[in-house]
């Protein structure tokens, strides 16, 4: 069945492409719906360099092979990105394309004013990747975008790999105790840091700081990345799923947070801040959601993020619409306060400009921004790298979508580095913040560990009804 599907896709591509047609981008809509994630079941899977998707909305981008990469052209404030992107696409695509408009996929460091250190050095300040083949699903439509930098003979080689592979996925394991608590940073030090930061906020030195932590897990030789990513894709379909494979390292995750989305008619962003656990049944779940909505500490933290985003957008003189009351965003093991924010873009509004303007929000950094970065640098003894940074895609027309790279992991040198963080305000309780931190580590811990069952000695998603950021 899958072999026939792959053969059909091969034929549709070859019927549209010849040696003389690859001097510009070629976009081919498939006759029948094709799930790009099926490429992982083919021999072409070894060439996958980028994935970005929203499974619950049937949206997926799967990039195969790297045609070009923008790195140094991006600049510290992304000012060079627009011109570099424009040069790649200039006069080489049909401007009336819709879901098959050519795209770059990539991400940026949380703080590109700092020099990248291990294990992030190969990722640099940011990268936008132009895949040789970009398979796209958008709702009930699907197709492929072929880069003009791809030679015809190379296209044939890639298409010949679009056949089922005969390898099997081994069970994911890692070397030591499967216990989040045993891998977490020193709990005493964590709670002391939270207590100090919270006291400084009460002393009016700043308003909020997002304090992150990192866990390093050694991986067994038979560890399988596809198992880990498939676990996230299946269990967290409401999130933004992503992975960037640079050959010597893979950054991947499942983020609940939209940074900004831009289409022809609308700009969309969101404030996602303040959290609480899910309940063990519907009644408890609703009770916890109501508690989160009424909690004064959570409302203050959330409103701070809303106000900051709105102020940044108003500085662009955009017409903004925002709800006065947040709603609940429910994920598998956690629920958040969410306030969608919409705007009317100008004709020349570009997604890269919006990313540059909005990142970082107080939801991932703190407020005021400069104070928060100083506190982060003081208390965190690791490089965040791309954790907490923008990750997503931009098309040839300057439209696109970026998420905030939360709930993420870096696979490098036989280790998995897991990242998670909490928003600290004046009323934060250090012990509650620790439980919340463990809760946020759980999706990636489970994915890397290869199971959806946490060791009983570690935190349960339903263990504490008092968990919140």
Tab-separated table of C-alpha atoms in Angstrom:
chain	number	residue	atom	x	y	z
A	1	UNK	CA	0.000	0.000	0.000
A	2	UNK	CA	2.645	2.515	1.041
A	3	UNK	CA	4.915	1.418	-1.817
A	4	UNK	CA	2.118	2.190	-4.294
A	5	UNK	CA	1.590	5.606	-2.677
A	6	UNK	CA	5.287	6.455	-2.956
A	7	UNK	CA	5.316	5.328	-6.608
A	8	UNK	CA	2.335	7.569	-7.342
A	9	UNK	CA	4.130	10.576	-5.841
A	10	UNK	CA	7.283	9.789	-7.840
A	11	UNK	CA	5.305	9.648	-11.080
A	12	UNK	CA	3.465	12.911	-10.410
A	13	UNK	CA	6.769	14.696	-9.824
A	14	UNK	CA	8.541	13.207	-12.855
A	15	UNK	CA	5.586	14.019	-15.098
A	16	UNK	CA	6.016	17.702	-14.253
A	17	UNK	CA	9.791	18.061	-14.164
A	18	UNK	CA	12.510	17.714	-16.785
A	19	UNK	CA	16.145	18.812	-17.108
A	20	UNK	CA	15.128	22.236	-18.386
A	21	UNK	CA	12.464	23.091	-15.811
A	22	UNK	CA	14.628	23.425	-12.698
A	23	UNK	CA	15.832	26.980	-13.318
A	24	UNK	CA	13.100	28.208	-10.956
A	25	UNK	CA	11.029	26.813	-8.103
A	26	UNK	CA	8.650	24.067	-9.187
A	27	UNK	CA	5.481	23.612	-7.114
A	28	UNK	CA	3.412	20.469	-7.677
A	29	UNK	CA	0.075	19.836	-5.991
A	30	UNK	CA	-0.613	16.137	-5.565
A	31	UNK	CA	-3.830	14.665	-6.939
A	32	UNK	CA	-4.562	12.897	-3.645
A	33	UNK	CA	-3.772	13.852	-0.068
A	34	UNK	CA	-0.252	12.821	0.973
A	35	UNK	CA	0.966	12.948	4.581
A	36	UNK	CA	4.561	14.279	4.475
A	37	UNK	CA	5.402	12.413	7.700
A	38	UNK	CA	5.145	9.170	5.704
A	39	UNK	CA	8.552	10.059	4.273
A	40	UNK	CA	9.955	8.879	7.605
A	41	UNK	CA	8.924	5.373	6.524
A	42	UNK	CA	11.003	5.594	3.348
A	43	UNK	CA	14.714	5.453	2.583
A	44	UNK	CA	14.448	9.192	1.969
A	45	UNK	CA	14.064	9.652	5.749
A	46	UNK	CA	17.853	9.814	6.145
A	47	UNK	CA	17.825	13.059	4.121
A	48	UNK	CA	15.159	14.851	6.197
A	49	UNK	CA	16.628	18.118	7.486
A	50	UNK	CA	13.589	20.019	8.768
A	51	UNK	CA	10.097	19.352	10.052
A	52	UNK	CA	7.553	21.880	11.267
A	53	UNK	CA	3.907	21.095	11.848
A	54	UNK	CA	0.639	21.417	13.701
A	55	UNK	CA	-0.744	17.859	13.673
A	56	UNK	CA	-4.170	18.776	15.048
A	57	UNK	CA	-4.654	21.184	12.130
A	58	UNK	CA	-3.268	18.832	9.459
A	59	UNK	CA	-0.386	21.148	8.668
A	60	UNK	CA	3.106	19.782	8.045
A	61	UNK	CA	6.323	20.815	6.329
A	62	UNK	CA	8.995	18.165	5.751
A	63	UNK	CA	12.233	19.344	4.165
A	64	UNK	CA	14.537	16.885	2.398
A	65	UNK	CA	18.148	17.830	1.699
A	66	UNK	CA	19.682	21.265	2.251
A	67	UNK	CA	19.832	23.455	-0.843
A	68	UNK	CA	20.946	26.664	0.887
A	69	UNK	CA	21.329	27.945	4.422
A	70	UNK	CA	21.174	31.555	5.575
A	71	UNK	CA	23.418	32.111	8.598
A	72	UNK	CA	25.720	35.142	8.654
A	73	UNK	CA	23.271	37.063	6.464
A	74	UNK	CA	20.726	37.158	9.281
A	75	UNK	CA	22.526	39.634	11.540
A	76	UNK	CA	22.087	40.093	15.284
A	77	UNK	CA	18.774	41.910	14.901
A	78	UNK	CA	17.606	40.067	11.744
A	79	UNK	CA	17.854	43.284	9.726
A	80	UNK	CA	19.724	41.485	6.962
A	81	UNK	CA	17.292	38.612	6.756
A	82	UNK	CA	14.674	40.291	4.566
A	83	UNK	CA	17.134	41.146	1.790
A	84	UNK	CA	18.823	37.735	1.951
A	85	UNK	CA	15.478	35.949	1.721
A	86	UNK	CA	14.350	38.175	-1.128
A	87	UNK	CA	17.533	37.391	-3.068
A	88	UNK	CA	16.950	33.628	-2.799
A	89	UNK	CA	13.436	33.841	-4.202
A	90	UNK	CA	13.868	36.778	-6.601
A	91	UNK	CA	12.082	36.130	-9.922
A	92	UNK	CA	12.235	32.362	-9.419
A	93	UNK	CA	8.703	31.531	-8.288
A	94	UNK	CA	5.086	32.181	-9.235
A	95	UNK	CA	3.799	34.882	-6.906
A	96	UNK	CA	0.240	33.567	-7.085
A	97	UNK	CA	1.113	30.281	-5.330
A	98	UNK	CA	-0.814	29.627	-2.123
A	99	UNK	CA	0.170	26.787	0.197
A	100	UNK	CA	2.979	25.820	-2.201
A	101	UNK	CA	4.779	29.170	-2.100
A	102	UNK	CA	8.515	28.443	-1.582
A	103	UNK	CA	9.593	28.474	2.063
A	104	UNK	CA	12.610	28.595	4.343
A	105	UNK	CA	12.479	26.762	7.683
A	106	UNK	CA	14.685	27.469	10.683
A	107	UNK	CA	15.216	29.155	13.987
A	108	UNK	CA	17.253	31.553	16.092
A	109	UNK	CA	19.004	31.687	19.450
A	110	UNK	CA	17.135	32.892	22.490
A	111	UNK	CA	19.771	35.612	22.975
A	112	UNK	CA	21.955	36.254	19.940
A	113	UNK	CA	23.903	38.963	21.762
A	114	UNK	CA	25.747	36.110	23.514
A	115	UNK	CA	28.307	33.895	21.780
A	116	UNK	CA	27.147	30.293	21.401
A	117	UNK	CA	28.934	27.757	23.590
A	118	UNK	CA	28.841	23.952	23.764
A	119	UNK	CA	26.704	22.117	22.872
A	120	UNK	CA	25.240	24.879	20.659
A	121	UNK	CA	28.271	26.101	18.689
A	122	UNK	CA	27.323	24.412	15.399
A	123	UNK	CA	23.840	25.964	15.479
A	124	UNK	CA	25.144	29.528	15.683
A	125	UNK	CA	22.914	32.573	16.096
A	126	UNK	CA	20.317	31.259	13.704
A	127	UNK	CA	19.754	29.414	10.457
A	128	UNK	CA	17.092	29.481	7.773
A	129	UNK	CA	17.192	26.402	5.556
A	130	UNK	CA	15.987	26.077	1.970
A	131	UNK	CA	15.278	22.353	1.452
A	132	UNK	CA	15.949	20.694	-1.877
A	133	UNK	CA	12.481	19.140	-1.648
A	134	UNK	CA	9.817	20.541	0.660
A	135	UNK	CA	6.775	18.308	1.111
A	136	UNK	CA	3.722	20.243	2.314
A	137	UNK	CA	0.348	19.354	3.755
A	138	UNK	CA	-2.146	22.129	4.473
A	139	UNK	CA	-5.557	20.822	5.440
A	140	UNK	CA	-6.823	18.633	2.608
A	141	UNK	CA	-4.154	19.814	0.150
A	142	UNK	CA	-0.646	18.482	-0.277
A	143	UNK	CA	2.262	18.834	-2.651
A	144	UNK	CA	5.981	19.419	-3.040
A	145	UNK	CA	8.219	22.428	-3.732
A	146	UNK	CA	11.431	21.695	-5.649
A	147	UNK	CA	14.402	24.057	-5.274
A	148	UNK	CA	15.989	25.447	-8.472
A	149	UNK	CA	19.412	24.703	-6.956
A	150	UNK	CA	18.665	20.990	-7.347
A	151	UNK	CA	20.238	19.260	-10.343
A	152	UNK	CA	17.932	16.947	-12.301
A	153	UNK	CA	20.161	13.915	-11.722
A	154	UNK	CA	20.163	14.631	-7.987
A	155	UNK	CA	16.371	14.833	-8.054
A	156	UNK	CA	16.264	11.370	-9.598
A	157	UNK	CA	18.564	10.031	-6.878
A	158	UNK	CA	16.325	11.469	-4.149
A	159	UNK	CA	13.138	10.161	-5.752
A	160	UNK	CA	14.665	6.694	-6.041
A	161	UNK	CA	14.887	6.746	-2.235
A	162	UNK	CA	11.136	7.291	-1.950
A	163	UNK	CA	10.545	3.597	-1.340
A	164	UNK	CA	9.718	1.820	1.936
A	165	UNK	CA	12.786	1.127	4.059
A	166	UNK	CA	13.266	-2.322	5.494
A	167	UNK	CA	14.837	-1.176	8.754
A	168	UNK	CA	13.005	-1.436	12.030
A	169	UNK	CA	12.824	1.004	14.910
A	170	UNK	CA	14.416	-0.260	18.090
A	171	UNK	CA	13.077	0.555	21.514
A	172	UNK	CA	14.431	3.795	22.911
A	173	UNK	CA	16.523	3.509	26.070
A	174	UNK	CA	19.149	5.497	27.884
A	175	UNK	CA	21.907	4.575	30.209
A	176	UNK	CA	20.826	5.269	33.744
A	177	UNK	CA	17.800	5.595	36.018
A	178	UNK	CA	14.657	6.710	34.195
A	179	UNK	CA	13.720	9.343	36.737
A	180	UNK	CA	13.148	13.039	36.111
A	181	UNK	CA	14.031	13.964	39.686
A	182	UNK	CA	17.328	12.083	39.532
A	183	UNK	CA	18.282	14.092	36.450
A	184	UNK	CA	17.102	17.525	37.563
A	185	UNK	CA	19.393	20.292	38.765
A	186	UNK	CA	20.022	20.512	42.491
A	187	UNK	CA	16.530	20.990	43.905
A	188	UNK	CA	17.739	22.932	46.935
A	189	UNK	CA	19.647	25.366	44.736
A	190	UNK	CA	16.687	25.725	42.373
A	191	UNK	CA	14.264	26.642	45.149
A	192	UNK	CA	16.834	29.018	46.681
A	193	UNK	CA	17.206	30.794	43.329
A	194	UNK	CA	13.443	31.069	42.913
A	195	UNK	CA	13.154	32.461	46.443
A	196	UNK	CA	15.850	35.093	45.794
A	197	UNK	CA	14.332	36.162	42.471
A	198	UNK	CA	10.847	36.322	43.945
A	199	UNK	CA	12.087	38.478	46.830
A	200	UNK	CA	13.829	40.855	44.420
A	201	UNK	CA	10.571	41.204	42.504
A	202	UNK	CA	8.729	42.015	45.729
A	203	UNK	CA	11.440	44.629	46.320
A	204	UNK	CA	10.463	46.164	42.937
A	205	UNK	CA	13.824	45.470	41.268
A	206	UNK	CA	12.020	43.926	38.274
A	207	UNK	CA	8.618	42.381	37.555
A	208	UNK	CA	9.188	38.876	36.179
A	209	UNK	CA	12.004	36.479	35.280
A	210	UNK	CA	11.734	33.200	33.393
A	211	UNK	CA	14.228	30.828	35.008
A	212	UNK	CA	15.142	27.769	32.936
A	213	UNK	CA	16.910	24.502	33.675
A	214	UNK	CA	18.637	21.852	31.577
A	215	UNK	CA	18.981	18.079	31.982
A	216	UNK	CA	21.663	16.056	30.158
A	217	UNK	CA	20.753	12.422	29.440
A	218	UNK	CA	23.313	9.935	28.049
A	219	UNK	CA	21.871	7.918	25.160
A	220	UNK	CA	22.409	4.273	24.324
A	221	UNK	CA	23.845	3.419	20.909
A	222	UNK	CA	20.499	2.014	19.755
A	223	UNK	CA	18.573	5.166	20.651
A	224	UNK	CA	16.182	6.078	17.823
A	225	UNK	CA	15.271	9.698	17.090
A	226	UNK	CA	12.218	8.837	14.995
A	227	UNK	CA	10.675	7.073	17.998
A	228	UNK	CA	11.099	10.208	20.099
A	229	UNK	CA	9.691	12.571	17.487
A	230	UNK	CA	6.790	10.264	16.631
A	231	UNK	CA	5.896	10.145	20.334
A	232	UNK	CA	5.583	13.944	20.443
A	233	UNK	CA	3.703	14.110	17.119
A	234	UNK	CA	1.161	11.573	18.385
A	235	UNK	CA	0.764	12.754	21.979
A	236	UNK	CA	0.963	16.542	21.579
A	237	UNK	CA	-0.944	17.275	18.341
A	238	UNK	CA	-2.131	20.680	19.622
A	239	UNK	CA	1.471	21.898	19.828
A	240	UNK	CA	3.937	23.172	17.258
A	241	UNK	CA	6.140	20.172	16.433
A	242	UNK	CA	9.579	20.864	15.007
A	243	UNK	CA	12.982	19.419	14.364
A	244	UNK	CA	16.078	20.857	12.725
A	245	UNK	CA	18.788	18.375	11.724
A	246	UNK	CA	22.152	19.953	10.930
A	247	UNK	CA	23.963	16.641	10.547
A	248	UNK	CA	25.928	16.765	13.797
A	249	UNK	CA	22.974	17.719	15.979
A	250	UNK	CA	19.176	17.693	16.084
A	251	UNK	CA	17.020	20.266	17.860
A	252	UNK	CA	13.418	19.189	18.326
A	253	UNK	CA	10.395	19.759	20.507
A	254	UNK	CA	6.680	20.298	21.011
A	255	UNK	CA	5.904	23.901	21.868
A	256	UNK	CA	2.477	25.144	22.966
A	257	UNK	CA	3.333	28.775	22.259
A	258	UNK	CA	2.791	30.748	19.055
A	259	UNK	CA	5.125	33.704	18.641
A	260	UNK	CA	3.502	35.143	15.522
A	261	UNK	CA	1.656	34.038	12.371
A	262	UNK	CA	1.161	36.258	9.314
A	263	UNK	CA	-0.970	35.732	6.216
A	264	UNK	CA	-2.320	38.160	3.629
A	265	UNK	CA	-5.171	39.428	5.769
A	266	UNK	CA	-4.303	38.819	9.404
A	267	UNK	CA	-1.562	38.881	11.974
A	268	UNK	CA	-1.951	36.508	14.919
A	269	UNK	CA	0.037	36.148	18.107
A	270	UNK	CA	-0.812	35.059	21.629
A	271	UNK	CA	0.045	35.482	25.279
A	272	UNK	CA	0.586	32.088	26.901
A	273	UNK	CA	1.542	32.407	30.551
A	274	UNK	CA	0.499	30.905	33.899
A	275	UNK	CA	-0.151	27.184	34.191
A	276	UNK	CA	-1.655	24.432	36.287
A	277	UNK	CA	-1.765	20.641	36.073
A	278	UNK	CA	-4.511	18.604	34.396
A	279	UNK	CA	-7.002	16.761	36.598
A	280	UNK	CA	-7.330	12.999	36.913
A	281	UNK	CA	-10.968	13.282	35.789
A	282	UNK	CA	-13.178	15.851	34.086
A	283	UNK	CA	-14.519	17.380	37.297
A	284	UNK	CA	-11.069	17.903	38.790
A	285	UNK	CA	-9.800	19.203	35.446
A	286	UNK	CA	-12.545	21.844	35.331
A	287	UNK	CA	-11.921	22.742	38.971
A	288	UNK	CA	-8.227	23.286	38.306
A	289	UNK	CA	-8.998	25.381	35.215
A	290	UNK	CA	-11.366	27.571	37.243
A	291	UNK	CA	-8.704	27.920	39.934
A	292	UNK	CA	-6.178	29.059	37.344
A	293	UNK	CA	-8.601	31.600	35.862
A	294	UNK	CA	-9.322	33.104	39.287
A	295	UNK	CA	-5.812	33.009	40.750
A	296	UNK	CA	-4.533	36.555	41.276
A	297	UNK	CA	-0.867	35.675	40.862
A	298	UNK	CA	-1.568	33.940	37.550
A	299	UNK	CA	-3.704	36.816	36.262
A	300	UNK	CA	-0.980	39.354	37.033
A	301	UNK	CA	1.700	37.260	35.331
A	302	UNK	CA	-0.477	36.659	32.284
A	303	UNK	CA	-1.562	40.279	31.878
A	304	UNK	CA	2.055	41.406	31.950
A	305	UNK	CA	2.710	39.273	28.849
A	306	UNK	CA	-0.439	40.532	27.102
A	307	UNK	CA	0.452	44.179	27.727
A	308	UNK	CA	4.027	43.748	26.515
A	309	UNK	CA	3.001	42.088	23.235
A	310	UNK	CA	0.298	44.676	22.554
A	311	UNK	CA	2.720	47.552	23.230
A	312	UNK	CA	5.297	46.086	20.819
A	313	UNK	CA	2.692	45.719	18.063
A	314	UNK	CA	1.261	49.193	18.606
A	315	UNK	CA	4.754	50.575	18.072
A	316	UNK	CA	4.388	49.285	14.497
A	317	UNK	CA	1.176	51.328	14.183
A	318	UNK	CA	-0.947	48.230	13.614
A	319	UNK	CA	-4.641	47.923	14.402
A	320	UNK	CA	-4.759	45.407	17.277
A	321	UNK	CA	-7.643	43.347	18.671
A	322	UNK	CA	-7.289	41.545	22.010
A	323	UNK	CA	-9.745	39.778	24.314
A	324	UNK	CA	-10.093	41.245	27.792
A	325	UNK	CA	-10.389	37.825	29.465
A	326	UNK	CA	-8.004	34.874	28.906
A	327	UNK	CA	-9.179	31.367	28.108
A	328	UNK	CA	-7.788	27.944	28.960
A	329	UNK	CA	-5.372	26.117	26.635
A	330	UNK	CA	-5.385	22.408	27.516
A	331	UNK	CA	-2.509	20.084	26.638
A	332	UNK	CA	-1.931	16.445	27.557
A	333	UNK	CA	-0.428	17.064	30.995
A	334	UNK	CA	-0.844	20.792	31.618
A	335	UNK	CA	-3.219	23.724	31.023
A	336	UNK	CA	-2.321	27.359	30.452
A	337	UNK	CA	-3.929	30.779	30.369
A	338	UNK	CA	-4.145	31.920	26.741
A	339	UNK	CA	-5.072	35.276	25.231
A	340	UNK	CA	-5.120	35.361	21.399
A	341	UNK	CA	-4.087	38.702	19.887
A	342	UNK	CA	-4.941	39.715	16.316
A	343	UNK	CA	-3.914	42.561	14.066
A	344	UNK	CA	-4.413	43.951	10.578
A	345	UNK	CA	-1.070	43.844	8.729
A	346	UNK	CA	0.131	46.555	6.403
A	347	UNK	CA	0.907	45.663	2.798
A	348	UNK	CA	4.661	45.538	3.463
A	349	UNK	CA	4.491	43.750	6.830
A	350	UNK	CA	7.028	40.906	6.897
A	351	UNK	CA	7.038	37.945	9.301
A	352	UNK	CA	10.771	38.407	9.986
A	353	UNK	CA	10.183	41.998	11.124
A	354	UNK	CA	7.455	40.772	13.480
A	355	UNK	CA	9.713	38.058	14.901
A	356	UNK	CA	12.441	40.635	15.456
A	357	UNK	CA	9.973	42.979	17.152
A	358	UNK	CA	8.205	40.452	19.403
A	359	UNK	CA	11.021	38.167	20.554
A	360	UNK	CA	11.566	37.656	23.410
A	361	UNK	CA	8.197	38.060	25.076
A	362	UNK	CA	7.922	38.156	28.887
A	363	UNK	CA	6.519	34.612	28.667
A	364	UNK	CA	9.980	33.250	27.859
A	365	UNK	CA	12.313	35.976	29.179
A	366	UNK	CA	10.721	38.243	31.767
A	367	UNK	CA	10.072	41.943	32.259
A	368	UNK	CA	11.679	44.411	31.870
A	369	UNK	CA	13.568	42.539	29.175
A	370	UNK	CA	17.099	43.808	29.856
A	371	UNK	CA	16.797	43.251	33.601
A	372	UNK	CA	15.415	39.770	33.026
A	373	UNK	CA	18.293	38.824	30.703
A	374	UNK	CA	20.807	39.947	33.335
A	375	UNK	CA	19.127	37.780	35.968
A	376	UNK	CA	18.972	34.817	33.567
A	377	UNK	CA	22.699	35.135	32.850
A	378	UNK	CA	23.427	35.306	36.577
A	379	UNK	CA	21.397	32.276	37.683
A	380	UNK	CA	21.531	29.910	34.698
A	381	UNK	CA	24.823	28.032	34.325
A	382	UNK	CA	24.190	26.829	30.759
A	383	UNK	CA	23.679	28.210	27.265
A	384	UNK	CA	19.991	28.265	26.310
A	385	UNK	CA	20.980	28.166	22.663
A	386	UNK	CA	17.860	27.871	20.524
A	387	UNK	CA	15.682	26.933	23.505
A	388	UNK	CA	13.178	29.756	23.960
A	389	UNK	CA	14.058	31.235	20.573
A	390	UNK	CA	11.834	31.665	17.492
A	391	UNK	CA	11.396	28.587	15.301
A	392	UNK	CA	9.256	28.316	12.169
A	393	UNK	CA	9.068	29.256	8.507
A	394	UNK	CA	8.944	32.221	6.140
A	395	UNK	CA	7.777	32.122	2.520
A	396	UNK	CA	8.799	34.035	-0.576
A	397	UNK	CA	6.087	36.652	0.055
A	398	UNK	CA	7.249	37.414	3.593
A	399	UNK	CA	4.381	35.516	5.204
A	400	UNK	CA	4.935	32.716	7.671
A	401	UNK	CA	4.676	31.382	11.167
A	402	UNK	CA	7.023	31.141	14.150
A	403	UNK	CA	6.580	29.415	17.482
A	404	UNK	CA	8.610	29.822	20.659
A	405	UNK	CA	10.934	26.810	20.999
A	406	UNK	CA	9.774	25.601	24.414
A	407	UNK	CA	9.589	21.984	25.711
A	408	UNK	CA	12.575	21.108	23.543
A	409	UNK	CA	15.715	18.983	23.382
A	410	UNK	CA	19.081	19.039	21.635
A	411	UNK	CA	20.564	15.708	20.527
A	412	UNK	CA	24.337	16.027	20.252
A	413	UNK	CA	27.346	13.778	20.854
A	414	UNK	CA	25.502	10.859	22.405
A	415	UNK	CA	23.501	13.023	24.800
A	416	UNK	CA	20.069	14.584	24.932
A	417	UNK	CA	19.880	18.022	26.518
A	418	UNK	CA	16.352	18.777	27.734
A	419	UNK	CA	15.158	22.316	28.494
A	420	UNK	CA	12.248	23.774	30.441
A	421	UNK	CA	11.574	26.933	32.424
A	422	UNK	CA	9.183	28.780	34.714
A	423	UNK	CA	7.974	32.350	34.989
A	424	UNK	CA	8.858	33.730	38.434
A	425	UNK	CA	6.917	36.641	39.952
A	426	UNK	CA	6.709	38.145	43.427
A	427	UNK	CA	4.170	35.660	44.747
A	428	UNK	CA	5.874	32.535	43.352
A	429	UNK	CA	6.189	29.600	45.739
A	430	UNK	CA	9.588	27.871	45.272
A	431	UNK	CA	8.267	24.351	45.907
A	432	UNK	CA	5.341	24.836	43.526
A	433	UNK	CA	7.743	26.164	40.902
A	434	UNK	CA	9.896	23.050	41.246
A	435	UNK	CA	6.900	20.768	40.705
A	436	UNK	CA	5.877	22.861	37.703
A	437	UNK	CA	9.368	22.616	36.246
A	438	UNK	CA	9.287	18.821	36.473
A	439	UNK	CA	5.860	18.825	34.846
A	440	UNK	CA	7.208	20.822	31.900
A	441	UNK	CA	10.146	18.456	31.455
A	442	UNK	CA	7.804	15.489	31.214
A	443	UNK	CA	6.883	15.576	27.460
A	444	UNK	CA	10.502	15.576	26.273
A	445	UNK	CA	11.633	13.229	29.031
A	446	UNK	CA	8.981	10.727	27.949
A	447	UNK	CA	9.862	11.176	24.272
A	448	UNK	CA	13.573	10.620	24.802
A	449	UNK	CA	12.968	7.782	27.238
A	450	UNK	CA	10.694	6.080	24.733
A	451	UNK	CA	7.584	5.620	26.829
A	452	UNK	CA	4.621	7.571	28.071
A	453	UNK	CA	4.944	6.210	31.610
A	454	UNK	CA	7.125	8.098	34.081
A	455	UNK	CA	8.896	6.192	36.860
A	456	UNK	CA	6.672	6.374	39.984
A	457	UNK	CA	9.492	8.052	41.901
A	458	UNK	CA	9.230	11.064	39.611
A	459	UNK	CA	6.524	13.649	39.195
A	460	UNK	CA	3.079	12.605	37.994
A	461	UNK	CA	1.109	15.012	35.777
A	462	UNK	CA	-1.707	14.834	38.323
A	463	UNK	CA	0.374	14.762	41.506
A	464	UNK	CA	-0.174	18.338	42.610
A	465	UNK	CA	-3.154	20.593	42.108
A	466	UNK	CA	-1.085	23.524	43.360
A	467	UNK	CA	1.371	23.535	40.452
A	468	UNK	CA	1.478	26.808	38.570
A	469	UNK	CA	3.922	29.289	37.123
